[in-house]
Short mmCIF file of C-alpha atoms and ligand atoms in Angstrom, two decimals:
data_model
loop_
_atom_site.label_atom_id
_atom_site.label_comp_id
_atom_site.label_asym_id
_atom_site.label_seq_id
_atom_site.Cartn_x
_atom_site.Cartn_y
_atom_site.Cartn_z
CA MET A 1 -1.67 -33.01 85.28
CA LYS A 2 1.14 -31.10 86.90
CA GLN A 3 0.41 -28.98 89.97
CA LEU A 4 1.56 -25.85 88.09
CA TRP A 5 -0.99 -26.50 85.34
CA LYS A 6 -3.80 -27.09 87.85
CA GLU A 7 -2.98 -23.85 89.67
CA ALA A 8 -2.98 -21.92 86.40
CA HIS A 9 -6.35 -23.40 85.44
CA LYS A 10 -7.82 -22.40 88.80
CA VAL A 11 -6.61 -18.83 88.35
CA ARG A 12 -8.00 -18.69 84.81
CA VAL A 13 -11.42 -19.92 85.98
CA LYS A 14 -11.42 -17.49 88.91
CA TYR A 15 -10.59 -14.41 86.82
CA ARG A 16 -11.89 -15.28 83.34
CA GLY A 17 -14.45 -18.01 83.91
CA ASN A 18 -14.84 -21.20 81.89
CA TYR A 19 -15.07 -19.54 78.49
CA VAL A 20 -12.98 -20.36 75.47
CA TYR A 21 -13.14 -17.55 72.92
CA PHE A 22 -12.88 -18.34 69.21
CA ARG A 23 -11.06 -16.05 66.73
CA GLY A 24 -11.50 -16.95 63.07
CA LEU A 25 -8.02 -16.76 61.55
CA ILE A 26 -7.74 -15.41 58.00
CA GLU A 27 -4.28 -15.88 56.48
CA LEU A 28 -4.76 -13.24 53.85
CA SER A 29 -1.36 -13.25 52.14
CA ASN A 30 1.97 -15.08 52.35
CA ILE A 31 3.88 -12.33 50.54
CA CYS A 32 6.52 -11.03 52.93
CA THR A 33 9.28 -8.45 52.59
CA LYS A 34 11.10 -9.75 55.67
CA ASN A 35 13.53 -12.57 56.12
CA CYS A 36 13.13 -13.77 59.73
CA LEU A 37 15.42 -16.80 59.91
CA TYR A 38 12.88 -19.19 61.42
CA CYS A 39 9.92 -18.52 59.16
CA GLY A 40 8.71 -20.65 56.25
CA ILE A 41 7.34 -17.70 54.26
CA ARG A 42 10.47 -15.54 54.64
CA ARG A 43 11.39 -13.48 51.58
CA ASP A 44 14.21 -15.79 50.47
CA ASN A 45 12.16 -18.99 50.44
CA HIS A 46 11.59 -19.40 46.72
CA ASN A 47 9.75 -22.72 47.15
CA VAL A 48 6.64 -20.90 48.29
CA GLN A 49 3.83 -20.19 45.87
CA ARG A 50 2.88 -16.66 46.90
CA TYR A 51 -0.72 -15.45 47.09
CA GLN A 52 -2.84 -12.51 48.08
CA ILE A 53 -6.53 -13.17 48.78
CA SER A 54 -8.88 -10.68 47.12
CA LYS A 55 -10.78 -8.10 49.11
CA GLU A 56 -14.11 -9.83 48.44
CA ALA A 57 -12.76 -13.24 49.50
CA ILE A 58 -11.30 -11.86 52.75
CA ILE A 59 -14.62 -10.24 53.62
CA ASN A 60 -16.40 -13.47 52.75
CA SER A 61 -14.14 -15.47 55.10
CA ALA A 62 -14.91 -12.99 57.86
CA LYS A 63 -18.62 -13.38 57.19
CA VAL A 64 -18.32 -17.16 57.34
CA ALA A 65 -16.50 -16.86 60.69
CA LEU A 66 -19.16 -14.58 62.16
CA ASP A 67 -21.97 -16.75 60.81
CA LEU A 68 -20.36 -19.76 62.52
CA GLY A 69 -20.64 -17.87 65.79
CA TYR A 70 -17.00 -16.82 66.18
CA GLY A 71 -17.23 -13.43 67.88
CA SER A 72 -14.09 -12.11 66.27
CA VAL A 73 -11.60 -12.49 63.45
CA VAL A 74 -7.84 -12.18 63.11
CA LEU A 75 -6.34 -10.90 59.87
CA GLN A 76 -2.80 -12.20 59.52
CA SER A 77 -0.22 -12.02 56.72
CA GLY A 78 3.39 -11.54 55.76
CA GLU A 79 4.66 -8.01 56.16
CA ARG A 80 4.21 -5.52 53.33
CA ASN A 81 4.71 -1.80 53.33
CA ASP A 82 3.26 -0.81 49.95
CA SER A 83 0.31 1.54 49.83
CA ASN A 84 -1.86 -0.91 47.88
CA PHE A 85 -1.66 -3.34 50.77
CA ILE A 86 -2.25 -0.68 53.40
CA ASP A 87 -5.33 0.57 51.51
CA LEU A 88 -6.63 -2.97 50.98
CA ILE A 89 -6.53 -3.60 54.74
CA SER A 90 -8.30 -0.31 55.46
CA SER A 91 -11.16 -1.06 53.12
CA VAL A 92 -11.47 -4.67 54.28
CA LEU A 93 -11.69 -3.49 57.88
CA HIS A 94 -14.43 -1.04 57.08
CA SER A 95 -16.51 -3.77 55.44
CA ILE A 96 -15.96 -6.37 58.16
CA LYS A 97 -16.91 -3.95 60.89
CA ASN A 98 -20.23 -3.37 59.14
CA LEU A 99 -21.01 -6.97 58.18
CA LYS A 100 -23.68 -7.41 60.85
CA PRO A 101 -26.32 -4.78 61.56
CA ASP A 102 -26.51 -5.47 65.30
CA PHE A 103 -23.05 -6.72 66.25
CA ILE A 104 -19.58 -5.19 66.03
CA PRO A 105 -17.10 -8.07 65.86
CA GLY A 106 -13.69 -8.03 67.48
CA ILE A 107 -11.12 -7.45 64.74
CA THR A 108 -7.48 -8.26 65.43
CA LEU A 109 -4.63 -7.49 63.05
CA SER A 110 -1.40 -9.47 62.91
CA LEU A 111 0.43 -7.88 60.01
CA GLY A 112 3.79 -6.83 61.44
CA GLU A 113 5.54 -3.47 61.93
CA TYR A 114 4.13 -0.26 60.43
CA PRO A 115 4.44 3.47 61.06
CA LEU A 116 2.17 5.13 63.64
CA GLU A 117 -0.03 6.75 60.97
CA VAL A 118 -0.82 3.35 59.44
CA TYR A 119 -1.63 1.81 62.82
CA LYS A 120 -3.89 4.80 63.53
CA GLU A 121 -5.62 4.56 60.17
CA TRP A 122 -6.41 0.85 60.62
CA HIS A 123 -7.64 1.52 64.15
CA LYS A 124 -9.95 4.23 62.82
CA MET A 125 -11.26 1.78 60.20
CA GLY A 126 -12.32 -0.77 62.82
CA ALA A 127 -9.38 -2.84 64.09
CA THR A 128 -9.41 -2.89 67.87
CA ARG A 129 -6.62 -5.32 68.69
CA TYR A 130 -3.16 -5.99 67.30
CA LEU A 131 -0.91 -9.00 67.76
CA LEU A 132 2.79 -8.38 67.38
CA ARG A 133 5.01 -10.96 68.98
CA VAL A 134 8.25 -9.78 70.46
CA GLU A 135 9.47 -13.34 69.61
CA THR A 136 12.16 -13.20 72.36
CA THR A 137 13.31 -10.38 74.59
CA LYS A 138 16.84 -11.81 74.70
CA GLU A 139 18.47 -9.07 72.67
CA PRO A 140 21.40 -10.86 71.00
CA LEU A 141 19.09 -13.75 70.07
CA TYR A 142 16.41 -11.44 68.67
CA ASN A 143 18.93 -9.55 66.61
CA ALA A 144 20.55 -12.74 65.30
CA LEU A 145 17.17 -14.06 64.09
CA HIS A 146 16.01 -10.86 62.39
CA PRO A 147 18.15 -9.48 59.57
CA ASP A 148 15.67 -6.65 58.90
CA ASN A 149 15.09 -5.16 62.34
CA THR A 150 16.27 -5.07 65.96
CA LEU A 151 14.66 -5.77 69.32
CA SER A 152 14.41 -2.02 69.95
CA ASP A 153 12.54 -1.59 66.64
CA ARG A 154 10.13 -4.30 67.75
CA ILE A 155 9.51 -2.76 71.15
CA ALA A 156 9.09 0.67 69.54
CA ALA A 157 6.42 -0.81 67.26
CA LEU A 158 4.61 -2.26 70.29
CA GLU A 159 4.70 1.23 71.87
CA ARG A 160 3.21 2.73 68.70
CA LEU A 161 0.35 0.22 68.89
CA LYS A 162 -0.39 1.34 72.44
CA GLU A 163 -0.29 4.96 71.34
CA ALA A 164 -2.65 4.23 68.43
CA GLY A 165 -5.22 2.91 70.93
CA TYR A 166 -5.12 -0.85 70.37
CA ILE A 167 -5.63 -3.64 72.84
CA VAL A 168 -2.09 -4.94 72.43
CA GLY A 169 -1.11 -8.58 72.12
CA SER A 170 2.36 -10.00 71.96
CA GLY A 171 4.10 -13.29 72.45
CA VAL A 172 7.24 -15.33 72.01
CA MET A 173 8.37 -18.55 70.43
CA ILE A 174 9.19 -21.25 72.94
CA GLY A 175 12.23 -23.48 72.49
CA ILE A 176 14.24 -21.38 70.07
CA PRO A 177 17.81 -22.76 69.95
CA GLY A 178 19.86 -20.55 72.28
CA GLN A 179 16.88 -19.69 74.53
CA GLN A 180 16.86 -20.89 78.15
CA VAL A 181 13.97 -21.30 80.61
CA GLU A 182 15.22 -18.20 82.45
CA ASP A 183 14.88 -16.23 79.21
CA LEU A 184 11.20 -17.23 79.02
CA ASP A 185 10.75 -16.05 82.62
CA LYS A 186 12.22 -12.71 81.57
CA ASP A 187 9.83 -12.60 78.60
CA ILE A 188 6.93 -12.97 81.04
CA ASP A 189 8.39 -10.11 83.12
CA PHE A 190 8.48 -8.03 79.95
CA PHE A 191 4.78 -8.72 79.21
CA LYS A 192 3.93 -7.60 82.74
CA ARG A 193 6.03 -4.46 82.58
CA PHE A 194 4.69 -3.51 79.18
CA GLY A 195 1.11 -4.32 80.23
CA VAL A 196 0.12 -6.48 77.26
CA ASN A 197 -3.55 -7.47 77.12
CA MET A 198 -3.17 -10.67 75.14
CA VAL A 199 -0.42 -13.19 74.58
CA GLY A 200 -0.02 -15.84 71.92
CA MET A 201 3.03 -17.95 72.44
CA GLY A 202 3.80 -21.29 70.98
CA PRO A 203 6.64 -23.65 70.23
CA TYR A 204 9.31 -22.86 67.67
CA ILE A 205 8.86 -25.55 65.01
CA PRO A 206 11.59 -25.96 62.37
CA HIS A 207 10.60 -25.36 58.75
CA LEU A 208 12.70 -27.43 56.37
CA ASP A 209 12.88 -24.71 53.72
CA THR A 210 14.91 -22.56 56.12
CA GLU A 211 18.58 -23.05 56.96
CA MET A 212 17.70 -22.68 60.61
CA GLY A 213 15.08 -25.42 60.33
CA GLN A 214 17.46 -27.83 58.64
CA LYS A 215 19.57 -28.03 61.79
CA ASN A 216 18.48 -30.68 64.28
CA PRO A 217 15.99 -29.51 66.89
CA ILE A 218 17.50 -29.55 70.36
CA LYS A 219 14.39 -30.75 72.15
CA SER A 220 12.09 -33.71 71.63
CA LYS A 221 8.40 -33.02 70.92
CA GLU A 222 7.50 -34.18 74.45
CA GLU A 223 10.01 -31.84 76.10
CA LEU A 224 8.94 -28.93 73.95
CA LEU A 225 5.26 -29.59 74.69
CA GLU A 226 5.89 -29.65 78.42
CA LEU A 227 7.96 -26.47 78.28
CA SER A 228 5.24 -24.76 76.21
CA ILE A 229 2.44 -25.65 78.63
CA ASP A 230 4.62 -24.75 81.63
CA THR A 231 5.31 -21.32 80.14
CA ILE A 232 1.62 -20.70 79.42
CA ALA A 233 0.74 -21.73 82.98
CA LYS A 234 3.40 -19.44 84.47
CA LEU A 235 2.11 -16.57 82.37
CA ARG A 236 -1.46 -17.13 83.61
CA LEU A 237 -0.25 -17.05 87.20
CA ALA A 238 1.64 -13.81 86.48
CA MET A 239 -1.19 -12.17 84.51
CA PRO A 240 -4.56 -13.55 85.68
CA ARG A 241 -6.84 -11.30 83.59
CA ILE A 242 -5.33 -11.26 80.10
CA ASN A 243 -6.30 -13.33 77.08
CA ILE A 244 -3.91 -16.19 76.37
CA ALA A 245 -4.08 -18.14 73.11
CA ALA A 246 -3.60 -21.86 72.76
CA THR A 247 -1.68 -21.45 69.51
CA THR A 248 -2.05 -23.55 66.38
CA ALA A 249 1.66 -24.48 66.34
CA LEU A 250 1.06 -26.54 69.50
CA GLN A 251 -0.90 -29.03 67.41
CA VAL A 252 2.30 -30.11 65.68
CA LEU A 253 3.55 -31.47 69.01
CA HIS A 254 0.41 -33.42 69.95
CA PRO A 255 -3.12 -33.59 68.45
CA LEU A 256 -4.60 -32.43 71.77
CA ALA A 257 -1.88 -29.97 72.78
CA ARG A 258 -4.13 -26.92 72.38
CA GLU A 259 -6.76 -28.52 74.61
CA ARG A 260 -4.07 -29.15 77.22
CA ALA A 261 -3.05 -25.51 77.04
CA LEU A 262 -6.71 -24.53 77.55
CA MET A 263 -6.70 -26.55 80.78
CA ALA A 264 -3.48 -24.88 81.97
CA GLY A 265 -4.18 -21.17 81.62
CA ALA A 266 -5.02 -20.42 77.99
CA ASN A 267 -8.55 -19.19 77.10
CA VAL A 268 -8.49 -18.40 73.36
CA VAL A 269 -8.23 -20.51 70.18
CA MET A 270 -7.91 -19.40 66.61
CA PRO A 271 -9.67 -21.82 64.25
CA ASN A 272 -8.59 -21.27 60.66
CA VAL A 273 -11.19 -19.82 58.28
CA THR A 274 -8.84 -19.49 55.30
CA GLU A 275 -9.83 -21.45 52.19
CA ILE A 276 -7.72 -24.61 51.69
CA GLU A 277 -6.22 -23.43 48.37
CA PHE A 278 -4.56 -20.55 50.25
CA LYS A 279 -3.83 -21.96 53.69
CA ARG A 280 -1.79 -24.82 52.30
CA ASN A 281 0.69 -22.17 51.10
CA TYR A 282 0.77 -20.38 54.44
CA GLN A 283 3.28 -22.50 56.31
CA LEU A 284 5.21 -20.47 58.87
CA TYR A 285 6.47 -23.67 60.47
CA GLY A 286 6.78 -27.30 59.37
CA GLY A 287 4.00 -29.86 59.76
CA LYS A 288 1.05 -27.46 59.98
CA VAL A 289 -1.98 -29.47 61.06
CA GLY A 290 -5.36 -29.33 59.31
CA VAL A 291 -4.24 -27.79 56.00
CA GLU A 292 -6.59 -30.06 54.10
CA ASP A 293 -9.54 -29.55 56.48
CA ASP A 294 -12.25 -27.20 55.30
CA ILE A 295 -13.66 -24.48 57.55
CA ILE A 296 -16.56 -26.59 58.82
CA SER A 297 -14.53 -29.69 59.68
CA THR A 298 -11.90 -27.47 61.37
CA LYS A 299 -14.69 -26.17 63.57
CA ASP A 300 -16.33 -29.54 64.16
CA LYS A 301 -13.08 -31.20 65.26
CA LEU A 302 -12.30 -28.41 67.69
CA VAL A 303 -15.82 -28.28 69.13
CA ASN A 304 -15.82 -32.04 69.52
CA ASN A 305 -12.50 -31.99 71.40
CA LEU A 306 -13.63 -29.14 73.62
CA SER A 307 -16.90 -30.88 74.48
CA LYS A 308 -14.85 -33.39 76.46
CA LEU A 309 -13.45 -30.65 78.70
CA LYS A 310 -15.42 -28.75 81.31
CA LEU A 311 -15.21 -25.53 79.33
CA ASP A 312 -17.85 -23.32 77.66
CA ILE A 313 -17.42 -21.90 74.18
CA GLY A 314 -18.00 -18.15 74.02
CA TRP A 315 -20.25 -18.31 70.93
CA GLY A 316 -20.83 -14.87 69.45
CA MET A 317 -18.79 -13.21 72.17
CA VAL A 318 -16.04 -10.71 71.46
CA GLY A 319 -14.20 -11.82 74.61
CA ASN A 320 -12.06 -8.79 75.28
CA PRO A 321 -9.31 -9.18 77.88
CA GLU A 322 -9.92 -7.55 81.24
N1 SAH B 401 4.23 -11.24 59.57
C1 SAH B 401 3.56 -11.05 60.81
C2 SAH B 401 2.50 -12.09 61.10
C3 SAH B 401 2.75 -13.47 60.57
S1 SAH B 401 4.02 -14.36 61.39
C4 SAH B 401 4.57 -11.00 61.95
O1 SAH B 401 5.68 -11.43 61.77
O2 SAH B 401 4.19 -10.49 63.00
C5 SAH B 401 3.20 -14.79 62.90
C6 SAH B 401 4.06 -15.49 63.90
O3 SAH B 401 4.42 -16.76 63.42
C7 SAH B 401 5.38 -14.83 64.20
O4 SAH B 401 5.23 -13.80 65.13
C8 SAH B 401 6.21 -16.01 64.73
O5 SAH B 401 6.24 -16.02 66.15
C9 SAH B 401 5.45 -17.24 64.24
N2 SAH B 401 6.35 -18.12 63.52
C10 SAH B 401 7.03 -17.89 62.39
N3 SAH B 401 7.84 -18.94 62.09
C11 SAH B 401 7.66 -19.86 63.06
C12 SAH B 401 8.21 -21.16 63.33
N4 SAH B 401 9.12 -21.71 62.54
N5 SAH B 401 7.78 -21.83 64.44
C13 SAH B 401 6.84 -21.28 65.25
N6 SAH B 401 6.31 -20.06 65.05
C14 SAH B 401 6.70 -19.35 63.98
FE1 SF4 B 402 7.46 -12.35 57.44
FE2 SF4 B 402 6.23 -12.53 59.84
FE3 SF4 B 402 7.51 -14.63 58.73
FE4 SF4 B 402 8.96 -12.60 59.66
S1 SF4 B 402 7.62 -13.97 60.88
S2 SF4 B 402 9.26 -13.64 57.69
S3 SF4 B 402 7.62 -10.87 59.14
S4 SF4 B 402 5.68 -13.61 57.96
#
């Protein structure tokens, strides 16, 4: 264990205790109108079999997550701007919020950029948190990776989320070709300045259906893992009270990479509660781990790994950032 990681863990325990909070991740659709260069479900990838989970099935997944003792759920999907989709999310939110008579779960959305009115509507219907990664704050790099929007559009969307009343989460990809360690330090400065409440950042992992992913990665898995954990640890030292996710993409680098992140500053994990038939078609990056694991074995594996660490699972806890 590096000194930096130990320091970060100490700070996390001091300010946030030993808890690891679980968020049940529902990947509700892989239909996306955007074409982000790095992403496996980008609009132009015609190898993907597209899906949209029905309202009833989304609500059922949320119920399964809450019944398993996950205090909150994350609804994630490709980006869509049609009114059918916007209305579907609103009605799903309303139902999830009222699933339990005596408990209001944390509900996080991770659906991309929308107008203020839409963000407000979803907030009114029960979403309390929103995850929108800034991906990188290095402007030329951001703009080169995103044919549909600019860094200023992204930051404006984050501002709208604040205005709509959300607990705002953001994040970046680590190890994007063209990104330096100093750029990641500047990303952390941005999170501080903006005052984000949660951060999910993980390694950039090439997806072979994208042109970008077909080029050779510049870092080995070991280097990328170390850089990822270092960046998480630095963030914890910079922002002691926020929620930091040990992201699923880390698992591609090492089977226990998320657990390492949880011992170096991170305090949140997002076990997948999407049915296998759907999640196998939701591949943002290459080599997604656990696509053939059902919801129960996903949970059992994680709980088993965590039992070896001196950490407590926040069963049934919403686990808001401070
Ligand atoms: N469409 C929404 C949510 C789904 S994408 C959005 O874009 O916000 C969620 C995250 O997946 C993105 O923010 C991005 O950081 C990450 N992602 C996409 N492709 C990736 C890749 N190749 N490697 C690592 N992370 C990736
Ligand atoms: Fe769509 Fe999000 Fe992937 Fe961009 S990162 S292509 S918005 S799913």
